[in-house]
Amino acid sequence: QVQLQESGPGLVKPSQTLSLTCTVSGYSISSGSYYWSWIRQPAGKGLELIGRLYTSGSTNYNPSLQSRVIISVDMSRNQFSLTLSSVTAADTAVYYCARMTTVVTHYFDYWGQGALVTVSS
Amino acid sequence: QSVLTQPPSVSAAPGQKVTISCSGSSSNIGNNYVSWYQQLPGTAPKLLMYENNKRPSGIPDRFSGSKSGTSATLGITGLQTGDEADYYCGTWDSSLSGPVFGGGTKLTVL
């Protein structure tokens, strides 16, 4: 059974950097065949794609966040991470990591439980 | 503003049927598969439908999906109070070269 679990600080100060890690179990990221993604959801709002990473290390980011986002992978730990710099209150949200199929179908089949990150001084 | 358009809310009585629409364009729904996600209150989204009309293991056949042109529809029959949730459609957008979601539809079972 594939499982994803987000971890990281729940409180970040404005202008600082948000860092989250997603630990994957039940599937090896290095096996390929999937995109590893970050998605966020502000309270009471819809889902926003942040970006995705492929096993090769290639990444794609939401243009509205691209200047502040880095998604990276640590295959030895079977983890991938999100770094979002210069955060503001608008970055307060529940952050989800998810696995997305790559070939033709493009759906998110497994999701983490989500990590609430609040940006506040 | 979401790329895909869904009604903000729908409602129906227990036991009844409801449909949720998802409208897009030729660059997304028109030429790509659609998926649906159920988000129960306080939980993460869960895959409900993929490749337009396929149900993952464990999803009851009360849930169905269809696609026609640049629109897709999720149908739920025999509504239960446990179906109260937010429902999101998703697909790939060839122009954006990335996945996109609808704004979500809140289902209320009266």
Short mmCIF file of C-alpha atoms in Angstrom, two decimals:
data_model
loop_
_atom_site.label_atom_id
_atom_site.label_comp_id
_atom_site.label_asym_id
_atom_site.label_seq_id
_atom_site.Cartn_x
_atom_site.Cartn_y
_atom_site.Cartn_z
CA GLN A 1 0.00 0.00 0.00
CA VAL A 2 1.45 3.33 -1.07
CA GLN A 3 1.46 5.99 1.64
CA LEU A 4 2.62 9.60 1.69
CA GLN A 5 3.23 11.63 4.83
CA GLU A 6 4.01 15.34 5.06
CA SER A 7 6.19 16.73 7.82
CA GLY A 8 7.58 20.12 8.74
CA PRO A 9 7.00 23.22 10.87
CA GLY A 10 3.40 24.29 11.30
CA LEU A 11 4.29 27.94 11.87
CA VAL A 12 6.52 30.13 9.71
CA LYS A 13 7.23 33.83 10.11
CA PRO A 14 6.53 36.24 7.26
CA SER A 15 9.44 36.68 4.82
CA GLN A 16 10.99 33.41 5.94
CA THR A 17 11.17 30.08 4.14
CA LEU A 18 8.61 27.29 4.36
CA SER A 19 10.06 23.78 4.17
CA LEU A 20 8.09 20.55 4.03
CA THR A 21 9.09 16.97 3.41
CA CYS A 22 6.98 14.13 2.02
CA THR A 23 8.01 10.63 3.02
CA VAL A 24 6.84 7.91 0.65
CA SER A 25 6.35 4.30 1.70
CA GLY A 26 5.18 1.31 -0.29
CA TYR A 27 6.77 2.55 -3.53
CA SER A 28 10.26 3.61 -4.48
CA ILE A 29 10.44 7.11 -5.97
CA SER A 30 13.44 5.95 -8.00
CA SER A 31 11.26 3.43 -9.83
CA GLY A 32 9.96 6.17 -12.09
CA SER A 33 6.55 6.21 -13.79
CA TYR A 34 5.06 8.94 -11.59
CA TYR A 35 5.24 12.63 -10.88
CA TRP A 36 5.64 13.61 -7.23
CA SER A 37 3.61 16.73 -6.54
CA TRP A 38 2.81 19.41 -4.02
CA ILE A 39 -0.68 20.90 -3.82
CA ARG A 40 -2.03 23.41 -1.33
CA GLN A 41 -5.45 24.45 -0.11
CA PRO A 42 -6.16 27.68 1.81
CA ALA A 43 -8.93 27.36 4.36
CA GLY A 44 -12.32 27.22 2.68
CA LYS A 45 -10.84 27.36 -0.80
CA GLY A 46 -9.97 25.02 -3.66
CA LEU A 47 -6.88 23.08 -4.63
CA GLU A 48 -3.84 24.89 -6.04
CA LEU A 49 -1.05 23.06 -7.83
CA ILE A 50 2.37 24.15 -6.59
CA GLY A 51 4.57 21.95 -8.71
CA ARG A 52 5.81 18.48 -9.51
CA LEU A 53 9.01 16.51 -9.83
CA TYR A 54 9.91 13.50 -11.92
CA THR A 55 12.39 10.82 -10.98
CA SER A 56 14.94 12.27 -13.39
CA GLY A 57 14.98 15.39 -11.24
CA SER A 58 13.12 17.53 -13.73
CA THR A 59 10.59 19.91 -12.20
CA ASN A 60 7.60 22.00 -13.25
CA TYR A 61 6.18 24.82 -11.15
CA ASN A 62 3.03 26.90 -11.03
CA PRO A 63 4.00 30.12 -12.85
CA SER A 64 2.51 32.23 -10.05
CA LEU A 65 4.89 30.62 -7.52
CA GLN A 66 7.84 29.74 -9.73
CA SER A 67 10.17 32.45 -8.47
CA ARG A 68 9.81 31.22 -4.87
CA VAL A 69 9.48 27.43 -5.17
CA ILE A 70 11.93 24.56 -5.24
CA ILE A 71 10.92 20.89 -5.22
CA SER A 72 13.73 18.41 -4.67
CA VAL A 73 14.16 14.70 -4.06
CA ASP A 74 16.24 12.52 -1.74
CA MET A 75 16.02 9.05 -3.21
CA SER A 76 18.13 7.50 -0.47
CA ARG A 77 15.41 8.41 2.02
CA ASN A 78 12.53 8.01 -0.45
CA GLN A 79 11.46 11.58 0.24
CA PHE A 80 10.75 14.69 -1.75
CA SER A 81 10.64 18.21 -0.40
CA LEU A 82 9.08 21.61 -0.92
CA THR A 83 10.79 24.91 -0.25
CA LEU A 84 8.81 28.14 -0.57
CA SER A 85 10.70 31.34 0.13
CA SER A 86 9.60 34.84 1.18
CA VAL A 87 6.28 33.65 2.54
CA THR A 88 3.36 35.91 3.39
CA ALA A 89 0.02 35.34 5.08
CA ALA A 90 -1.35 34.37 1.66
CA ASP A 91 0.77 31.22 1.82
CA THR A 92 -1.14 29.96 4.86
CA ALA A 93 -2.76 26.71 3.77
CA VAL A 94 -2.90 22.97 4.14
CA TYR A 95 -0.11 21.52 2.02
CA TYR A 96 -0.55 18.10 0.44
CA CYS A 97 1.95 15.88 -1.29
CA ALA A 98 0.54 13.52 -3.91
CA ARG A 99 1.56 11.04 -6.56
CA MET A 100 0.42 11.66 -10.12
CA THR A 101 0.43 9.23 -13.02
CA THR A 102 2.49 10.33 -15.98
CA VAL A 103 1.33 8.54 -19.08
CA VAL A 104 -1.79 9.92 -20.76
CA THR A 105 -4.10 9.61 -17.78
CA HIS A 106 -2.63 12.17 -15.34
CA TYR A 107 -4.52 11.62 -12.12
CA PHE A 108 -3.49 11.84 -8.48
CA ASP A 109 -3.88 8.37 -7.04
CA TYR A 110 -2.32 8.76 -3.60
CA TRP A 111 -2.33 11.77 -1.28
CA GLY A 112 -0.76 12.59 2.04
CA GLN A 113 -2.99 13.57 4.94
CA GLY A 114 -1.94 17.20 4.64
CA ALA A 115 0.12 19.59 6.76
CA LEU A 116 -1.29 22.89 7.97
CA VAL A 117 1.22 25.70 7.65
CA THR A 118 0.40 29.07 9.16
CA VAL A 119 2.40 32.16 8.25
CA SER A 120 2.33 34.55 11.16
CA SER A 121 4.68 36.55 13.32
CA GLN B 1 -10.18 31.61 -11.11
CA SER B 2 -9.99 27.90 -11.90
CA VAL B 3 -9.35 26.58 -15.39
CA LEU B 4 -12.22 24.12 -15.02
CA THR B 5 -15.69 25.35 -14.04
CA GLN B 6 -17.85 23.56 -11.49
CA PRO B 7 -21.04 24.70 -9.74
CA PRO B 8 -20.21 25.91 -6.21
CA SER B 9 -22.85 23.72 -4.63
CA VAL B 10 -25.46 21.05 -5.28
CA SER B 11 -27.94 19.40 -2.97
CA ALA B 12 -30.38 16.53 -2.93
CA ALA B 13 -32.24 14.33 -0.49
CA PRO B 14 -31.00 10.99 0.81
CA GLY B 15 -31.62 8.21 -1.67
CA GLN B 16 -31.85 10.59 -4.60
CA LYS B 17 -29.45 11.14 -7.49
CA VAL B 18 -27.24 14.15 -8.11
CA THR B 19 -24.91 15.18 -10.90
CA ILE B 20 -21.94 17.53 -10.75
CA SER B 21 -20.71 19.15 -13.93
CA CYS B 22 -17.19 20.17 -14.91
CA SER B 23 -16.68 22.40 -17.92
CA GLY B 24 -13.44 23.06 -19.71
CA SER B 25 -12.03 23.53 -23.20
CA SER B 26 -10.36 21.67 -26.03
CA SER B 27 -6.96 22.17 -24.43
CA ASN B 28 -7.97 20.26 -21.31
CA ILE B 29 -11.14 18.16 -21.00
CA GLY B 30 -11.69 18.03 -24.74
CA ASN B 31 -8.51 16.07 -25.36
CA ASN B 32 -7.56 14.52 -22.04
CA TYR B 33 -8.92 12.14 -19.45
CA VAL B 34 -10.89 13.52 -16.50
CA SER B 35 -10.53 12.47 -12.88
CA TRP B 36 -12.69 13.24 -9.84
CA TYR B 37 -11.76 13.61 -6.18
CA GLN B 38 -13.84 13.47 -3.03
CA GLN B 39 -12.79 15.54 -0.05
CA LEU B 40 -14.69 14.72 3.12
CA PRO B 41 -14.67 17.44 5.79
CA GLY B 42 -11.28 17.80 7.41
CA THR B 43 -9.59 15.17 5.27
CA ALA B 44 -7.36 14.98 2.22
CA PRO B 45 -8.83 14.58 -1.26
CA LYS B 46 -9.31 11.00 -2.39
CA LEU B 47 -9.36 9.68 -5.95
CA LEU B 48 -12.95 8.86 -6.85
CA MET B 49 -12.86 8.41 -10.62
CA TYR B 50 -10.12 8.26 -13.24
CA GLU B 51 -9.93 8.00 -17.02
CA ASN B 52 -13.38 9.63 -17.20
CA ASN B 53 -15.39 6.70 -15.85
CA LYS B 54 -13.18 4.20 -14.03
CA ARG B 55 -13.56 3.64 -10.30
CA PRO B 56 -10.58 2.77 -8.08
CA SER B 57 -10.91 -0.30 -5.93
CA GLY B 58 -13.27 0.32 -3.04
CA ILE B 59 -15.36 3.03 -4.69
CA PRO B 60 -19.00 1.87 -4.90
CA ASP B 61 -20.81 1.77 -8.21
CA ARG B 62 -23.19 4.45 -6.93
CA PHE B 63 -20.54 6.78 -8.33
CA SER B 64 -20.24 7.16 -12.10
CA GLY B 65 -18.40 9.42 -14.50
CA SER B 66 -18.87 10.51 -18.06
CA LYS B 67 -17.37 12.92 -20.56
CA SER B 68 -18.75 14.58 -23.66
CA GLY B 69 -16.80 17.09 -25.67
CA THR B 70 -15.34 19.66 -23.32
CA SER B 71 -17.48 18.75 -20.30
CA ALA B 72 -17.53 15.97 -17.76
CA THR B 73 -20.11 14.83 -15.24
CA LEU B 74 -19.94 12.99 -11.95
CA GLY B 75 -23.10 11.16 -10.95
CA ILE B 76 -23.99 9.86 -7.52
CA THR B 77 -27.06 7.69 -6.96
CA GLY B 78 -28.61 6.48 -3.72
CA LEU B 79 -27.28 9.53 -1.87
CA GLN B 80 -26.14 9.00 1.71
CA THR B 81 -25.32 11.55 4.38
CA GLY B 82 -21.77 10.23 4.26
CA ASP B 83 -21.48 11.52 0.69
CA GLU B 84 -21.51 15.12 1.95
CA ALA B 85 -18.18 16.42 0.77
CA ASP B 86 -16.42 18.70 -1.67
CA TYR B 87 -15.92 17.20 -5.12
CA TYR B 88 -13.19 18.31 -7.52
CA CYS B 89 -12.66 17.49 -11.16
CA GLY B 90 -9.19 17.40 -12.65
CA THR B 91 -7.49 16.87 -15.97
CA TRP B 92 -4.37 17.70 -17.93
CA ASP B 93 -4.15 20.98 -19.79
CA SER B 94 -2.09 20.64 -22.95
CA SER B 95 -1.62 24.39 -23.33
CA LEU B 96 -0.36 24.79 -19.77
CA SER B 97 1.49 21.45 -19.88
CA GLY B 98 0.25 20.61 -16.45
CA PRO B 99 -2.66 19.31 -14.39
CA VAL B 100 -5.59 21.57 -13.56
CA PHE B 101 -8.49 21.35 -11.13
CA GLY B 102 -11.99 22.71 -10.99
CA GLY B 103 -12.97 25.06 -8.18
CA GLY B 104 -14.84 22.33 -6.34
CA THR B 105 -18.51 21.59 -5.66
CA LYS B 106 -19.95 21.24 -2.19
CA LEU B 107 -22.53 18.46 -2.01
CA THR B 108 -25.18 18.74 0.67
CA VAL B 109 -27.43 15.78 1.38
CA LEU B 110 -30.54 17.36 2.85
#
